[in-house]
Short mmCIF file of C-alpha atoms and ligand atoms in Angstrom, two decimals:
data_model
loop_
_atom_site.label_atom_id
_atom_site.label_comp_id
_atom_site.label_asym_id
_atom_site.label_seq_id
_atom_site.Cartn_x
_atom_site.Cartn_y
_atom_site.Cartn_z
CA MET E 25 -10.36 -59.52 -50.60
CA ASN E 26 -10.41 -63.05 -49.31
CA ASN E 27 -11.63 -65.28 -51.87
CA LYS E 28 -12.51 -68.16 -49.43
CA THR E 29 -16.01 -69.37 -49.51
CA VAL E 30 -17.51 -69.32 -45.66
CA SER E 31 -20.51 -70.79 -44.23
CA VAL E 32 -21.38 -69.85 -41.02
CA PHE E 33 -24.49 -71.44 -40.48
CA THR E 34 -26.24 -74.55 -39.17
CA SER E 35 -23.89 -75.21 -35.84
CA LYS E 36 -21.89 -73.36 -34.23
CA GLU E 37 -19.49 -76.25 -34.13
CA SER E 38 -19.13 -76.04 -37.99
CA TYR E 39 -18.58 -72.97 -39.97
CA MET E 40 -15.80 -72.44 -41.85
CA ASN E 41 -14.44 -74.02 -45.30
CA GLN E 42 -17.96 -75.09 -46.05
CA SER E 43 -20.09 -74.41 -49.16
CA THR E 44 -22.57 -71.46 -48.68
CA SER E 45 -25.07 -74.00 -49.84
CA ASP E 46 -25.47 -75.54 -46.49
CA THR E 47 -28.44 -77.68 -45.31
CA SER E 48 -30.19 -75.28 -42.72
CA LYS E 49 -33.81 -75.46 -43.08
CA PHE E 50 -34.28 -72.22 -42.16
CA PRO E 51 -33.59 -68.76 -43.63
CA LYS E 52 -30.18 -67.19 -43.20
CA ILE E 53 -30.18 -63.46 -42.07
CA VAL E 54 -27.07 -61.60 -42.02
CA ILE E 55 -26.88 -58.63 -39.96
CA VAL E 56 -23.84 -56.41 -40.54
CA GLY E 57 -23.13 -54.50 -37.63
CA GLY E 58 -23.88 -55.07 -33.88
CA GLY E 59 -24.66 -51.29 -32.96
CA PHE E 60 -28.18 -50.57 -31.34
CA GLY E 61 -30.18 -51.45 -34.67
CA GLY E 62 -28.23 -55.01 -35.24
CA ILE E 63 -28.41 -55.96 -31.62
CA GLU E 64 -32.35 -54.78 -31.47
CA LEU E 65 -33.22 -56.80 -34.84
CA THR E 66 -31.21 -59.81 -33.61
CA LYS E 67 -32.94 -60.05 -30.24
CA ARG E 68 -36.28 -59.55 -31.76
CA LEU E 69 -35.33 -62.54 -34.04
CA LYS E 70 -34.94 -64.69 -30.77
CA ASN E 71 -36.96 -68.29 -31.19
CA LYS E 72 -37.91 -67.46 -34.69
CA GLU E 73 -37.57 -69.92 -37.56
CA VAL E 74 -34.45 -67.97 -38.82
CA GLU E 75 -30.53 -68.24 -38.73
CA VAL E 76 -28.88 -65.27 -37.73
CA LEU E 77 -25.34 -64.26 -38.10
CA MET E 78 -24.07 -60.85 -37.29
CA LEU E 79 -20.55 -59.67 -38.46
CA ASP E 80 -18.78 -56.75 -36.91
CA ARG E 81 -15.42 -55.27 -36.97
CA HIS E 82 -15.41 -55.26 -33.22
CA ASN E 83 -16.17 -57.94 -31.01
CA TYR E 84 -18.13 -55.73 -29.02
CA HIS E 85 -21.17 -53.33 -28.85
CA THR E 86 -19.97 -49.49 -28.31
CA PHE E 87 -22.33 -47.35 -26.45
CA GLN E 88 -21.45 -43.87 -28.50
CA PRO E 89 -22.91 -41.21 -26.36
CA LEU E 90 -20.64 -41.86 -23.33
CA LEU E 91 -17.28 -41.86 -25.63
CA TYR E 92 -16.79 -38.10 -24.76
CA GLN E 93 -16.27 -39.24 -21.32
CA VAL E 94 -14.02 -41.95 -22.21
CA ALA E 95 -12.43 -39.24 -24.19
CA THR E 96 -11.58 -36.99 -21.04
CA GLY E 97 -11.18 -39.42 -18.59
CA GLY E 98 -14.49 -39.76 -16.49
CA LEU E 99 -15.32 -43.45 -17.49
CA GLU E 100 -13.07 -46.54 -18.42
CA ALA E 101 -13.55 -48.09 -21.95
CA ASP E 102 -14.82 -51.52 -20.74
CA SER E 103 -17.68 -49.42 -19.07
CA ILE E 104 -19.46 -48.53 -22.33
CA ALA E 105 -18.54 -51.51 -24.18
CA PHE E 106 -20.00 -54.64 -24.17
CA PRO E 107 -19.21 -58.31 -26.04
CA LEU E 108 -21.62 -59.16 -28.95
CA ARG E 109 -21.25 -62.87 -28.02
CA LYS E 110 -22.11 -62.44 -24.24
CA ILE E 111 -25.58 -60.19 -25.36
CA PHE E 112 -26.82 -63.20 -27.15
CA LYS E 113 -25.31 -66.43 -25.16
CA ASN E 114 -29.11 -67.70 -24.81
CA GLN E 115 -29.90 -67.54 -28.23
CA LYS E 116 -29.41 -70.35 -30.00
CA ASN E 117 -30.10 -68.78 -33.53
CA PHE E 118 -27.40 -66.60 -33.22
CA THR E 119 -23.90 -66.79 -34.90
CA PHE E 120 -21.39 -64.04 -34.61
CA ARG E 121 -17.89 -63.33 -36.78
CA VAL E 122 -15.50 -60.66 -36.18
CA THR E 123 -14.94 -59.37 -39.89
CA ASP E 124 -14.74 -56.57 -41.75
CA VAL E 125 -17.28 -56.75 -44.43
CA GLU E 126 -16.18 -55.09 -47.32
CA SER E 127 -18.84 -55.30 -50.27
CA VAL E 128 -22.20 -56.54 -51.17
CA ASP E 129 -22.77 -58.83 -54.23
CA PRO E 130 -27.08 -58.43 -54.80
CA ALA E 131 -26.75 -60.83 -57.88
CA LYS E 132 -25.06 -63.68 -55.86
CA LYS E 133 -26.50 -62.99 -52.62
CA ALA E 134 -23.42 -62.81 -50.67
CA VAL E 135 -21.18 -60.42 -48.81
CA ASN E 136 -17.41 -60.35 -49.15
CA THR E 137 -15.56 -59.80 -45.87
CA SER E 138 -11.88 -60.01 -44.48
CA ILE E 139 -12.94 -63.79 -43.83
CA GLY E 140 -14.64 -65.05 -47.06
CA GLU E 141 -17.69 -64.59 -48.91
CA ILE E 142 -20.73 -65.29 -46.95
CA GLY E 143 -24.03 -66.06 -48.28
CA TYR E 144 -27.50 -65.01 -47.41
CA ASP E 145 -30.93 -65.03 -47.66
CA TYR E 146 -31.71 -62.02 -46.07
CA LEU E 147 -29.44 -59.39 -45.62
CA VAL E 148 -29.67 -56.22 -43.05
CA ILE E 149 -26.94 -53.44 -42.97
CA ALA E 150 -26.92 -52.03 -39.62
CA THR E 151 -23.14 -50.20 -39.99
CA GLY E 152 -24.04 -47.06 -38.43
CA SER E 153 -21.59 -44.15 -39.55
CA ASP E 154 -18.18 -42.74 -40.08
CA THR E 155 -17.18 -39.20 -39.33
CA ASN E 156 -17.58 -36.92 -41.91
CA PHE E 157 -14.46 -34.50 -42.90
CA PHE E 158 -16.41 -33.35 -45.92
CA GLY E 159 -13.39 -34.34 -48.33
CA GLN E 160 -10.95 -32.09 -46.14
CA LYS E 161 -7.84 -34.55 -46.49
CA GLU E 162 -5.76 -32.65 -43.90
CA ILE E 163 -7.95 -31.60 -41.80
CA GLU E 164 -8.99 -35.79 -41.69
CA HIS E 165 -5.31 -36.34 -40.85
CA PHE E 166 -4.45 -33.54 -38.26
CA SER E 167 -7.78 -33.86 -36.26
CA MET E 168 -9.26 -36.33 -34.15
CA ALA E 169 -12.66 -37.85 -34.83
CA MET E 170 -14.37 -40.04 -32.10
CA LYS E 171 -16.70 -42.47 -32.97
CA THR E 172 -15.38 -45.64 -31.95
CA ILE E 173 -13.60 -46.46 -28.50
CA PRO E 174 -9.56 -46.90 -29.96
CA GLU E 175 -10.45 -42.94 -31.22
CA ALA E 176 -11.50 -42.08 -27.70
CA LEU E 177 -8.57 -43.63 -26.30
CA ASN E 178 -6.51 -41.88 -28.80
CA LEU E 179 -8.19 -38.62 -27.74
CA ARG E 180 -7.76 -39.12 -24.32
CA SER E 181 -3.81 -39.85 -24.63
CA MET E 182 -3.23 -36.99 -26.89
CA ILE E 183 -4.89 -34.15 -24.44
CA LEU E 184 -2.93 -35.85 -21.64
CA GLN E 185 0.58 -36.20 -23.76
CA ASN E 186 0.33 -32.74 -24.71
CA LEU E 187 -0.55 -31.37 -21.06
CA GLU E 188 2.87 -33.20 -20.31
CA GLU E 189 4.37 -31.86 -23.22
CA ALA E 190 3.19 -28.26 -22.40
CA LEU E 191 4.94 -28.80 -18.89
CA VAL E 192 8.34 -28.76 -20.18
CA ALA E 193 7.84 -26.62 -23.51
CA THR E 194 10.17 -23.60 -23.40
CA ASP E 195 8.74 -21.96 -26.68
CA PRO E 196 5.59 -19.82 -25.65
CA VAL E 197 3.89 -20.74 -28.88
CA GLU E 198 4.43 -23.96 -28.78
CA LYS E 199 3.02 -24.03 -25.53
CA ARG E 200 0.02 -22.15 -26.01
CA SER E 201 -0.71 -24.39 -28.94
CA LEU E 202 -0.54 -27.56 -26.40
CA LEU E 203 -3.02 -25.82 -24.17
CA ASN E 204 -5.81 -24.67 -26.71
CA PHE E 205 -8.39 -27.13 -27.37
CA VAL E 206 -10.62 -26.42 -30.37
CA VAL E 207 -13.87 -28.61 -30.92
CA VAL E 208 -15.20 -28.40 -34.26
CA GLY E 209 -18.96 -28.76 -34.55
CA GLY E 210 -21.90 -27.92 -31.82
CA GLY E 211 -24.02 -30.55 -31.95
CA PRO E 212 -24.57 -32.99 -29.07
CA THR E 213 -21.06 -34.57 -29.50
CA GLY E 214 -19.38 -31.18 -29.81
CA VAL E 215 -21.20 -29.49 -26.65
CA GLU E 216 -20.54 -32.33 -24.51
CA LEU E 217 -16.92 -32.66 -25.50
CA SER E 218 -16.46 -29.04 -25.06
CA GLY E 219 -18.30 -28.72 -21.58
CA SER E 220 -16.33 -31.79 -20.53
CA LEU E 221 -12.90 -30.48 -21.22
CA ALA E 222 -13.77 -27.20 -19.59
CA GLU E 223 -14.58 -29.35 -16.65
CA LEU E 224 -11.54 -31.11 -16.71
CA LYS E 225 -9.53 -27.75 -16.84
CA ARG E 226 -11.20 -26.45 -13.82
CA HIS E 227 -11.54 -29.19 -11.83
CA VAL E 228 -8.78 -31.54 -12.22
CA LEU E 229 -5.72 -29.78 -14.39
CA PRO E 230 -5.05 -27.47 -11.39
CA LYS E 231 -4.82 -30.51 -8.65
CA ASP E 232 -2.72 -32.47 -11.58
CA TYR E 233 -0.75 -29.59 -13.17
CA PRO E 234 0.00 -26.94 -10.51
CA GLU E 235 2.75 -25.78 -12.49
CA LEU E 236 0.29 -24.77 -15.65
CA SER E 237 -1.78 -21.71 -15.05
CA ILE E 238 -5.44 -22.64 -15.34
CA ASP E 239 -6.02 -19.19 -17.68
CA ASP E 240 -3.26 -20.58 -20.21
CA ILE E 241 -5.67 -23.59 -21.27
CA ASN E 242 -8.30 -22.45 -23.39
CA VAL E 243 -11.15 -24.22 -24.69
CA TYR E 244 -13.02 -23.45 -28.01
CA LEU E 245 -16.06 -24.41 -29.60
CA ILE E 246 -16.33 -23.53 -33.16
CA GLU E 247 -20.24 -24.11 -35.08
CA GLY E 248 -21.23 -23.19 -38.32
CA SER E 249 -24.61 -22.29 -38.13
CA ASP E 250 -25.79 -19.75 -35.90
CA GLU E 251 -26.77 -21.96 -32.91
CA LEU E 252 -25.69 -24.76 -30.94
CA LEU E 253 -27.76 -28.23 -30.91
CA GLY E 254 -29.40 -26.92 -34.26
CA VAL E 255 -31.61 -30.25 -34.03
CA MET E 256 -33.05 -28.95 -30.51
CA SER E 257 -35.30 -26.55 -29.70
CA ASP E 258 -34.61 -22.72 -29.50
CA GLN E 259 -34.26 -22.97 -25.34
CA ALA E 260 -31.92 -25.81 -25.95
CA SER E 261 -29.51 -24.10 -28.00
CA ALA E 262 -29.71 -20.74 -26.16
CA LYS E 263 -29.00 -22.55 -22.81
CA SER E 264 -26.49 -24.99 -23.90
CA LYS E 265 -24.61 -21.59 -25.11
CA GLN E 266 -24.87 -19.97 -21.99
CA PHE E 267 -23.81 -22.73 -19.85
CA LEU E 268 -20.55 -23.38 -22.02
CA GLU E 269 -19.98 -19.63 -21.31
CA GLU E 270 -20.47 -20.00 -18.09
CA MET E 271 -17.92 -22.82 -17.81
CA GLY E 272 -15.35 -20.43 -19.70
CA VAL E 273 -15.74 -22.38 -23.25
CA ASN E 274 -14.89 -20.03 -25.89
CA VAL E 275 -18.09 -20.36 -28.15
CA PHE E 276 -18.19 -19.04 -31.97
CA THR E 277 -21.35 -19.59 -34.12
CA ASN E 278 -21.55 -18.89 -38.04
CA LEU E 279 -18.05 -20.00 -38.02
CA ARG E 280 -16.47 -22.61 -39.99
CA VAL E 281 -12.77 -24.09 -40.37
CA GLU E 282 -10.73 -23.53 -43.48
CA SER E 283 -8.03 -25.56 -42.89
CA TYR E 284 -6.07 -27.46 -39.99
CA ASP E 285 -2.34 -28.34 -40.93
CA GLY E 286 -1.57 -30.01 -37.16
CA ASN E 287 -0.31 -26.58 -35.96
CA VAL E 288 -2.79 -23.59 -37.09
CA ILE E 289 -6.59 -23.72 -37.49
CA LYS E 290 -7.66 -21.27 -39.76
CA LEU E 291 -11.09 -20.10 -39.66
CA SER E 292 -13.43 -18.32 -42.11
CA ASP E 293 -13.45 -14.93 -40.57
CA GLY E 294 -9.72 -14.70 -41.04
CA ASN E 295 -8.58 -15.39 -37.58
CA ALA E 296 -6.28 -18.42 -36.95
CA ILE E 297 -5.63 -20.12 -33.40
CA ASN E 298 -2.27 -21.86 -32.59
CA THR E 299 -3.65 -25.58 -31.48
CA ARG E 300 -2.14 -28.87 -31.50
CA ASN E 301 -5.89 -30.29 -30.11
CA VAL E 302 -8.52 -30.10 -32.91
CA LEU E 303 -11.44 -32.47 -32.22
CA TRP E 304 -13.57 -32.74 -35.22
CA SER E 305 -17.53 -33.31 -34.59
CA ALA E 306 -18.67 -31.70 -37.36
CA GLY E 307 -20.15 -34.43 -39.21
CA VAL E 308 -21.19 -38.07 -39.97
CA LYS E 309 -21.65 -40.02 -43.44
CA GLY E 310 -22.83 -43.34 -43.21
CA ALA E 311 -21.26 -46.20 -43.48
CA VAL E 312 -22.18 -47.82 -46.80
CA LEU E 313 -20.76 -51.06 -48.19
CA ASP E 314 -19.67 -51.04 -51.49
CA GLY E 315 -21.66 -53.27 -54.02
CA LEU E 316 -24.92 -51.58 -54.07
CA PRO E 317 -26.10 -49.51 -57.26
CA ALA E 318 -25.13 -45.72 -57.13
CA ASP E 319 -28.71 -44.86 -57.05
CA SER E 320 -29.37 -46.52 -53.92
CA ILE E 321 -26.84 -44.07 -52.14
CA SER E 322 -28.15 -40.68 -51.30
CA ARG E 323 -26.68 -37.47 -50.32
CA GLY E 324 -24.79 -37.68 -46.75
CA ASN E 325 -24.03 -41.19 -48.07
CA ARG E 326 -26.75 -43.05 -46.42
CA ILE E 327 -28.74 -46.09 -48.09
CA ILE E 328 -31.92 -45.00 -49.14
CA VAL E 329 -34.92 -47.26 -48.17
CA ASP E 330 -38.30 -47.62 -48.50
CA GLN E 331 -41.12 -47.64 -45.81
CA PHE E 332 -40.01 -51.11 -44.77
CA ASN E 333 -36.72 -50.11 -44.37
CA ARG E 334 -36.06 -52.44 -47.93
CA VAL E 335 -33.10 -50.88 -50.11
CA THR E 336 -34.22 -49.70 -53.48
CA ALA E 337 -34.77 -52.05 -55.81
CA GLN E 338 -33.81 -54.71 -53.52
CA GLU E 339 -36.08 -57.61 -52.53
CA SER E 340 -33.67 -59.16 -49.50
CA ILE E 341 -31.53 -56.42 -48.65
CA PHE E 342 -32.43 -53.79 -45.80
CA ALA E 343 -30.70 -51.04 -44.32
CA ILE E 344 -31.51 -49.67 -40.52
CA GLY E 345 -30.16 -47.09 -38.21
CA ASP E 346 -27.78 -44.56 -39.20
CA VAL E 347 -26.88 -45.69 -42.36
CA ALA E 348 -30.20 -45.73 -43.79
CA MET E 349 -32.06 -42.72 -45.48
CA GLN E 350 -35.69 -42.99 -44.46
CA ILE E 351 -37.66 -40.00 -45.81
CA THR E 352 -40.99 -39.17 -44.10
CA PRO E 353 -43.21 -36.48 -44.93
CA GLU E 354 -42.39 -35.27 -41.28
CA ASN E 355 -38.55 -35.84 -42.10
CA PRO E 356 -37.75 -34.79 -45.76
CA ASN E 357 -34.19 -35.22 -45.20
CA GLY E 358 -34.43 -38.67 -43.55
CA LEU E 359 -35.02 -39.28 -39.89
CA PRO E 360 -32.38 -38.47 -37.52
CA GLY E 361 -29.26 -40.41 -36.99
CA VAL E 362 -30.01 -41.15 -33.32
CA ALA E 363 -30.47 -44.69 -31.46
CA PRO E 364 -33.82 -44.29 -30.74
CA VAL E 365 -34.57 -44.59 -34.63
CA ALA E 366 -31.93 -47.62 -34.88
CA ILE E 367 -33.45 -49.44 -32.18
CA GLN E 368 -37.18 -48.74 -33.33
CA GLN E 369 -36.36 -49.50 -36.78
CA GLY E 370 -34.40 -52.78 -35.47
CA THR E 371 -37.63 -53.92 -33.43
CA HIS E 372 -40.00 -53.42 -36.40
CA LEU E 373 -37.90 -54.84 -39.12
CA ALA E 374 -37.69 -58.15 -37.20
CA LYS E 375 -41.36 -58.36 -37.63
CA ASN E 376 -41.43 -57.21 -41.33
CA ILE E 377 -38.63 -59.95 -42.36
CA ILE E 378 -40.84 -62.69 -40.71
CA ARG E 379 -43.96 -61.05 -42.78
CA PHE E 380 -42.05 -61.15 -46.02
CA MET E 381 -40.76 -64.83 -45.28
CA ASN E 382 -44.43 -65.54 -44.75
CA HIS E 383 -45.55 -63.68 -48.07
CA GLU E 384 -47.59 -61.49 -45.67
CA GLN E 385 -48.12 -57.63 -45.99
CA PRO E 386 -45.55 -55.97 -44.35
CA GLU E 387 -46.09 -52.96 -42.21
CA PRO E 388 -44.62 -49.65 -42.93
CA PHE E 389 -42.29 -48.30 -39.99
CA ASN E 390 -43.26 -44.98 -38.10
CA TYR E 391 -40.67 -43.53 -35.67
CA PHE E 392 -42.04 -42.33 -32.67
CA ASP E 393 -39.97 -39.46 -31.43
CA LYS E 394 -39.56 -39.32 -27.37
CA GLY E 395 -37.26 -36.37 -27.42
CA SER E 396 -33.98 -35.55 -27.24
CA MET E 397 -31.35 -34.48 -24.56
CA ALA E 398 -27.78 -33.26 -24.53
CA THR E 399 -25.37 -32.61 -21.20
CA VAL E 400 -23.06 -29.86 -20.88
CA GLY E 401 -21.82 -30.52 -17.67
CA ARG E 402 -22.26 -30.73 -13.61
CA ASN E 403 -25.93 -29.95 -12.99
CA LYS E 404 -26.30 -28.55 -16.69
CA ALA E 405 -28.22 -30.81 -19.24
CA VAL E 406 -31.15 -29.76 -21.81
CA VAL E 407 -33.94 -31.95 -22.40
CA ASP E 408 -36.81 -31.72 -25.19
CA ILE E 409 -39.55 -33.97 -24.75
CA GLY E 410 -42.62 -32.86 -27.29
CA LYS E 411 -43.55 -29.50 -26.30
CA ILE E 412 -42.03 -29.74 -22.67
CA ARG E 413 -38.60 -28.72 -22.46
CA PHE E 414 -36.38 -27.82 -19.60
CA GLN E 415 -32.69 -27.05 -18.68
CA GLY E 416 -30.74 -27.38 -15.42
CA ILE E 417 -29.83 -29.80 -12.83
CA PHE E 418 -33.25 -31.78 -13.10
CA ALA E 419 -32.58 -32.57 -16.95
CA TRP E 420 -28.89 -33.51 -15.71
CA PHE E 421 -30.34 -36.23 -13.56
CA VAL E 422 -32.74 -36.92 -16.61
CA TRP E 423 -29.97 -37.36 -18.81
CA MET E 424 -28.13 -39.28 -16.15
CA PHE E 425 -30.84 -41.71 -15.96
CA VAL E 426 -31.51 -42.38 -19.38
CA HIS E 427 -27.90 -43.00 -20.55
CA LEU E 428 -27.51 -45.55 -17.01
CA MET E 429 -30.46 -47.44 -18.18
CA SER E 430 -29.35 -47.52 -21.71
CA LEU E 431 -25.87 -49.09 -21.22
CA VAL E 432 -25.56 -52.86 -21.86
CA GLY E 433 -24.95 -55.03 -19.21
CA PHE E 434 -25.62 -54.59 -15.44
CA ARG E 435 -21.93 -54.29 -14.71
CA ASN E 436 -21.57 -51.16 -16.89
CA LYS E 437 -24.59 -49.75 -15.73
CA LEU E 438 -23.00 -50.33 -11.82
CA VAL E 439 -19.67 -49.31 -12.83
CA THR E 440 -20.48 -46.01 -14.50
CA PHE E 441 -23.03 -45.12 -11.80
CA VAL E 442 -20.23 -45.56 -9.07
CA ASN E 443 -18.15 -43.57 -11.48
CA TRP E 444 -20.35 -40.59 -11.56
CA VAL E 445 -20.93 -40.52 -7.70
CA TRP E 446 -17.37 -40.47 -7.17
CA SER E 447 -16.96 -37.83 -9.84
CA TYR E 448 -19.55 -35.51 -8.35
CA PHE E 449 -18.46 -35.53 -4.61
CA SER E 450 -14.84 -35.49 -5.17
CA TYR E 451 -14.87 -33.18 -8.45
CA ASP E 452 -12.12 -35.74 -9.87
CA ARG E 453 -11.84 -37.87 -12.77
CA GLY E 454 -10.51 -41.73 -12.37
CA THR E 455 -8.87 -42.64 -15.65
CA ARG E 456 -6.62 -39.79 -16.49
CA LEU E 457 -4.22 -42.65 -18.05
CA ILE E 458 -1.81 -42.80 -21.09
CA ILE E 459 -1.98 -46.87 -21.46
CA ARG E 460 -0.86 -46.49 -24.80
CA ARG E 461 1.05 -43.42 -26.35
CA PHE E 462 -0.67 -41.54 -29.38
CA SER E 463 1.30 -40.70 -32.11
CA ARG E 464 -0.14 -39.92 -35.17
CA GLN E 465 2.36 -42.23 -37.15
CA SER E 466 1.37 -45.15 -35.06
CA MET E 467 -2.53 -44.26 -36.17
CA THR E 468 -3.63 -47.34 -37.89
CA GLU E 469 -6.31 -47.79 -40.88
CA ASP E 470 -9.09 -48.35 -37.67
CA THR E 471 -8.03 -45.31 -35.91
CA LEU E 472 -8.09 -43.14 -38.46
CA SER E 473 -11.15 -44.14 -40.21
CA LYS E 474 -13.70 -46.53 -38.75
C1 FAD W 93 -19.75 -39.21 -29.86
C2 FAD W 93 -21.47 -39.87 -30.19
C3 FAD W 93 -22.28 -39.48 -29.34
C4 FAD W 93 -23.64 -39.87 -29.69
N1 FAD W 93 -24.57 -39.30 -28.68
C5 FAD W 93 -25.88 -40.04 -28.96
C6 FAD W 93 -27.04 -39.52 -27.76
O1 FAD W 93 -26.89 -39.01 -26.76
N2 FAD W 93 -28.14 -40.03 -28.10
C7 FAD W 93 -28.54 -40.57 -29.29
O2 FAD W 93 -29.96 -40.95 -29.47
N3 FAD W 93 -27.30 -40.96 -30.46
C8 FAD W 93 -26.46 -40.57 -30.26
N4 FAD W 93 -25.49 -40.58 -31.02
C9 FAD W 93 -25.64 -41.44 -31.92
C10 FAD W 93 -25.62 -42.86 -31.67
O3 FAD W 93 -24.86 -43.77 -31.27
C11 FAD W 93 -26.04 -43.62 -33.36
O4 FAD W 93 -27.63 -42.77 -33.61
C12 FAD W 93 -26.45 -45.28 -33.10
O5 FAD W 93 -25.22 -45.58 -32.45
C13 FAD W 93 -26.64 -45.85 -34.26
O6 FAD W 93 -27.09 -47.12 -34.29
P1 FAD W 93 -26.41 -47.78 -35.59
O7 FAD W 93 -27.04 -49.43 -35.31
O8 FAD W 93 -27.24 -47.64 -36.92
O9 FAD W 93 -24.99 -48.10 -35.44
P2 FAD W 93 -24.01 -48.13 -34.70
O10 FAD W 93 -24.18 -48.21 -33.11
O11 FAD W 93 -22.75 -47.09 -35.30
O12 FAD W 93 -23.37 -49.61 -35.12
C14 FAD W 93 -22.61 -49.90 -36.09
C15 FAD W 93 -21.85 -50.90 -35.83
O13 FAD W 93 -21.34 -51.72 -37.66
C16 FAD W 93 -20.02 -52.08 -37.40
N5 FAD W 93 -19.49 -51.84 -38.65
C17 FAD W 93 -19.64 -50.76 -39.23
N6 FAD W 93 -19.04 -51.23 -40.62
C18 FAD W 93 -18.72 -52.39 -40.35
C19 FAD W 93 -18.24 -52.99 -41.51
N7 FAD W 93 -17.97 -52.79 -43.05
N8 FAD W 93 -18.00 -54.19 -41.16
C20 FAD W 93 -18.07 -54.91 -40.02
N9 FAD W 93 -18.58 -54.26 -39.15
C21 FAD W 93 -19.07 -52.62 -39.40
C22 FAD W 93 -19.25 -51.19 -35.96
O14 FAD W 93 -18.29 -51.51 -35.48
C23 FAD W 93 -20.45 -50.98 -35.08
O15 FAD W 93 -20.40 -51.52 -34.26
C24 FAD W 93 -23.86 -40.24 -30.83
C25 FAD W 93 -23.20 -40.89 -31.49
C26 FAD W 93 -21.59 -40.50 -31.37
C27 FAD W 93 -20.27 -40.82 -32.76
#
């Protein structure tokens, strides 16, 4: 930990090496995390009499719903990332620092970061979630997660490198293992990833690797429960399985992964698959900061908050988005870890913080569920909006429209749109590039776990 005391308020010109007791007359709100929740909250605090400091370990926002397209060569990483400073370039009360926030000290009203200690009047933890390997260290080491852009790029490199290696492999077992792709976890990410791999296999690989037989390339999707997309309707679950099977994905439900040593994945039914490609999308856990009392952390490593998003027993610490565990009568296990929850909580908390500052009664948060959707592949998606459920090509267009509109930045929207139109008509993927070689040894702390 860096013990330097840092002040990052009052003006954009002077921020380092000052005491935390700076002279600003406005309350200081420190927001940890520039994800969906942190961004929305910050926007809503524009022109309010507060000073906002956002801290994030990356200088960009990641649009996670399209990470799988980066991992499978469909989109450039730049299309789904947006510089945080640029989003708020016209917001005078906004300051940003790239830093890893390590812990919070509620008694001192400060956070400890890689650039020093930073004081706050109000702290908002909007750190999202990390991949959950449920304590299985070997699986964590040998499989690939996909929560960040560096991880998606690693995944892309690994897939392409293994295809190149398969071309020159002389041992048939080795070759098979390089061409077997196993996705673990049948939630939206697993469904989208396995569908995208199936399309890569069908439309792109035969052109790029004519020496490989398409029948030698296998995509498996392993799900522990009895259905895919468990958070969606039964129709969506059944249809997504049907779509994937039509696309050639081997879907297995009620099956758990017992172990994976980098070469063989062992399954709970006693079967095993030789594979060098295991893509883990079987769970997430809250990215909590150290320093909060143990009784404010729930199962699933999320921070327990009340109906105002205030952390248990803390007057001036709040949590929003994936990291927050907000229990409601309709959601006894907490609100779902999806972007709309983070966005709506960010919007709502902006008003409540002002109310807290003015000693007014805050208003409880109510989540408005607009529905959920997942894409499986070309012309294939599933959409649930309340009691309305539809699947297929119209659902796919709805999915594309919603995701395009949700991307941050006009350039990103345009580039993504052009890419999708191009891919649709050409059946091609433009970004099958190994820009930096992936090697497990060279994976940094950042790409391994964050
Ligand atoms: C592959 C994938 C696909 C998804 N698809 C969908 C979808 O289709 N629809 C949907 O609604 N949701 C989807 N989600 C979920 C959605 O992305 C999350 O619910 C949403 O991002 C949560 O927003 P957030 O603000 O809580 O956190 P995030 O958006 O995750 O942002 C957290 C931020 O905090 C930063 N951070 C974390 N810890 C620290 C620290 N210690 N120090 C400094 N910075 C830190 C991170 O760098 C990040 O920028 C998907 C998620 C994934 C991973």
